[in-house]
Amino acid sequence: EYIEQPCESFDDLAKLKREIPMKIAVDESIRKNLGSNLGSLKDVADVAIIKWAPSGGISTAHHIAETVGLPVVVSSALDSGIGISHSLALAASFKDLDYACGLGTISLLESDICTPPAVVSGGVMSVERREPDFALVEKYRAGADRVDWWKNRITEIVSGWEGFEK
């Protein structure tokens, strides 16, 4: 339905948009530019991919979607079933979604940490709060180096929210 984040810079996205007939979706351009004029994304893209956690939650994700002013796709960032349940809640909170959401990423993992896992069945996922299976949490617990990597990533994302009015 679209090409996702084919270029990093707004200038390259604008040039590509003029040169190809396919729709362009932006993902990282939103997260990395929260403190700038997101309304200008309409000039370089056709679809906004929103992820609930990097956006700062459901209400902030809606504010971002309104600011960007493009059709929205709700996607996950290789989340567990807990994250997927929040993404499903975000998707369900939009009145209209013109494109399929990208939430079937549990199939890319060895296992979910929720029982039952948050999987797609017949192209559909149920909107429900998921709880962790603590035996699976322990089995798939990240090592200290990966935990540090994620802490740094979260700090980087949160610092990107500065200057963005919620």
PDB file of N, CA, C and O in Angstrom, residues 88 91 99-104 118-127:
ATOM      1  N   LEU A  88      -3.151  -1.992  19.896  1.00  0.00           N
ATOM      2  CA  LEU A  88      -4.522  -2.313  19.484  1.00  0.00           C
ATOM      3  C   LEU A  88      -5.516  -1.317  20.069  1.00  0.00           C
ATOM      4  O   LEU A  88      -6.456  -0.887  19.389  1.00  0.00           O
ATOM      5  N   ALA A  91      -5.170   1.799  18.004  1.00  0.00           N
ATOM      6  CA  ALA A  91      -5.830   1.625  16.705  1.00  0.00           C
ATOM      7  C   ALA A  91      -7.342   1.700  16.849  1.00  0.00           C
ATOM      8  O   ALA A  91      -8.028   2.365  16.061  1.00  0.00           O
ATOM      9  N   TYR A  99      -5.695   2.144   6.336  1.00  0.00           N
ATOM     10  CA  TYR A  99      -4.741   1.094   5.992  1.00  0.00           C
ATOM     11  C   TYR A  99      -4.688   0.055   7.103  1.00  0.00           C
ATOM     12  O   TYR A  99      -5.026   0.329   8.243  1.00  0.00           O
ATOM     13  N   ALA A 100      -4.192  -1.124   6.745  1.00  0.00           N
ATOM     14  CA  ALA A 100      -4.019  -2.181   7.741  1.00  0.00           C
ATOM     15  C   ALA A 100      -2.926  -1.780   8.722  1.00  0.00           C
ATOM     16  O   ALA A 100      -1.925  -1.177   8.338  1.00  0.00           O
ATOM     17  N   CYS A 101      -3.132  -2.102   9.972  1.00  0.00           N
ATOM     18  CA  CYS A 101      -2.134  -1.810  10.999  1.00  0.00           C
ATOM     19  C   CYS A 101      -1.021  -2.851  10.957  1.00  0.00           C
ATOM     20  O   CYS A 101      -1.235  -3.977  10.522  1.00  0.00           O
ATOM     21  N   GLY A 102       0.147  -2.461  11.410  1.00  0.00           N
ATOM     22  CA  GLY A 102       1.301  -3.354  11.426  1.00  0.00           C
ATOM     23  C   GLY A 102       1.534  -3.900  12.822  1.00  0.00           C
ATOM     24  O   GLY A 102       2.492  -3.510  13.479  1.00  0.00           O
ATOM     25  N   LEU A 103       0.650  -4.785  13.268  1.00  0.00           N
ATOM     26  CA  LEU A 103       0.709  -5.257  14.651  1.00  0.00           C
ATOM     27  C   LEU A 103       0.936  -6.766  14.782  1.00  0.00           C
ATOM     28  O   LEU A 103       0.884  -7.300  15.882  1.00  0.00           O
ATOM     29  N   GLY A 104       1.205  -7.442  13.693  1.00  0.00           N
ATOM     30  CA  GLY A 104       1.386  -8.895  13.742  1.00  0.00           C
ATOM     31  C   GLY A 104       2.828  -9.314  13.967  1.00  0.00           C
ATOM     32  O   GLY A 104       3.252 -10.356  13.479  1.00  0.00           O
ATOM     33  N   ALA A 118      -0.388 -12.654  21.566  1.00  0.00           N
ATOM     34  CA  ALA A 118      -1.128 -11.678  20.743  1.00  0.00           C
ATOM     35  C   ALA A 118      -0.809 -11.947  19.282  1.00  0.00           C
ATOM     36  O   ALA A 118       0.152 -11.405  18.736  1.00  0.00           O
ATOM     37  N   VAL A 119      -1.589 -12.810  18.682  1.00  0.00           N
ATOM     38  CA  VAL A 119      -1.328 -13.197  17.294  1.00  0.00           C
ATOM     39  C   VAL A 119      -2.516 -12.844  16.411  1.00  0.00           C
ATOM     40  O   VAL A 119      -3.643 -12.682  16.876  1.00  0.00           O
ATOM     41  N   VAL A 120      -2.229 -12.754  15.119  1.00  0.00           N
ATOM     42  CA  VAL A 120      -3.247 -12.479  14.112  1.00  0.00           C
ATOM     43  C   VAL A 120      -3.930 -13.787  13.745  1.00  0.00           C
ATOM     44  O   VAL A 120      -3.277 -14.809  13.536  1.00  0.00           O
ATOM     45  N   SER A 121      -5.242 -13.752  13.664  1.00  0.00           N
ATOM     46  CA  SER A 121      -6.004 -14.918  13.233  1.00  0.00           C
ATOM     47  C   SER A 121      -7.021 -14.468  12.190  1.00  0.00           C
ATOM     48  O   SER A 121      -7.910 -13.673  12.497  1.00  0.00           O
ATOM     49  N   GLY A 122      -6.843 -14.930  10.975  1.00  0.00           N
ATOM     50  CA  GLY A 122      -7.754 -14.541   9.900  1.00  0.00           C
ATOM     51  C   GLY A 122      -7.679 -13.043   9.592  1.00  0.00           C
ATOM     52  O   GLY A 122      -8.671 -12.444   9.203  1.00  0.00           O
ATOM     53  N   GLY A 123      -6.502 -12.456   9.792  1.00  0.00           N
ATOM     54  CA  GLY A 123      -6.322 -11.041   9.519  1.00  0.00           C
ATOM     55  C   GLY A 123      -6.835 -10.114  10.604  1.00  0.00           C
ATOM     56  O   GLY A 123      -6.887  -8.905  10.429  1.00  0.00           O
ATOM     57  N   VAL A 124      -7.220 -10.684  11.755  1.00  0.00           N
ATOM     58  CA  VAL A 124      -7.833  -9.897  12.832  1.00  0.00           C
ATOM     59  C   VAL A 124      -7.127 -10.185  14.159  1.00  0.00           C
ATOM     60  O   VAL A 124      -6.654 -11.293  14.392  1.00  0.00           O
ATOM     61  N   MET A 125      -7.082  -9.166  15.005  1.00  0.00           N
ATOM     62  CA  MET A 125      -6.586  -9.343  16.371  1.00  0.00           C
ATOM     63  C   MET A 125      -7.636  -8.802  17.314  1.00  0.00           C
ATOM     64  O   MET A 125      -8.280  -7.793  17.022  1.00  0.00           O
ATOM     65  N   SER A 126      -7.797  -9.446  18.448  1.00  0.00           N
ATOM     66  CA  SER A 126      -8.774  -8.966  19.414  1.00  0.00           C
ATOM     67  C   SER A 126      -8.165  -7.852  20.263  1.00  0.00           C
ATOM     68  O   SER A 126      -6.991  -7.904  20.615  1.00  0.00           O
ATOM     69  N   VAL A 127      -8.975  -6.851  20.559  1.00  0.00           N
ATOM     70  CA  VAL A 127      -8.548  -5.741  21.401  1.00  0.00           C
ATOM     71  C   VAL A 127      -8.825  -6.139  22.840  1.00  0.00           C
ATOM     72  O   VAL A 127      -9.971  -6.204  23.274  1.00  0.00           O
TER      73      VAL A 127
END
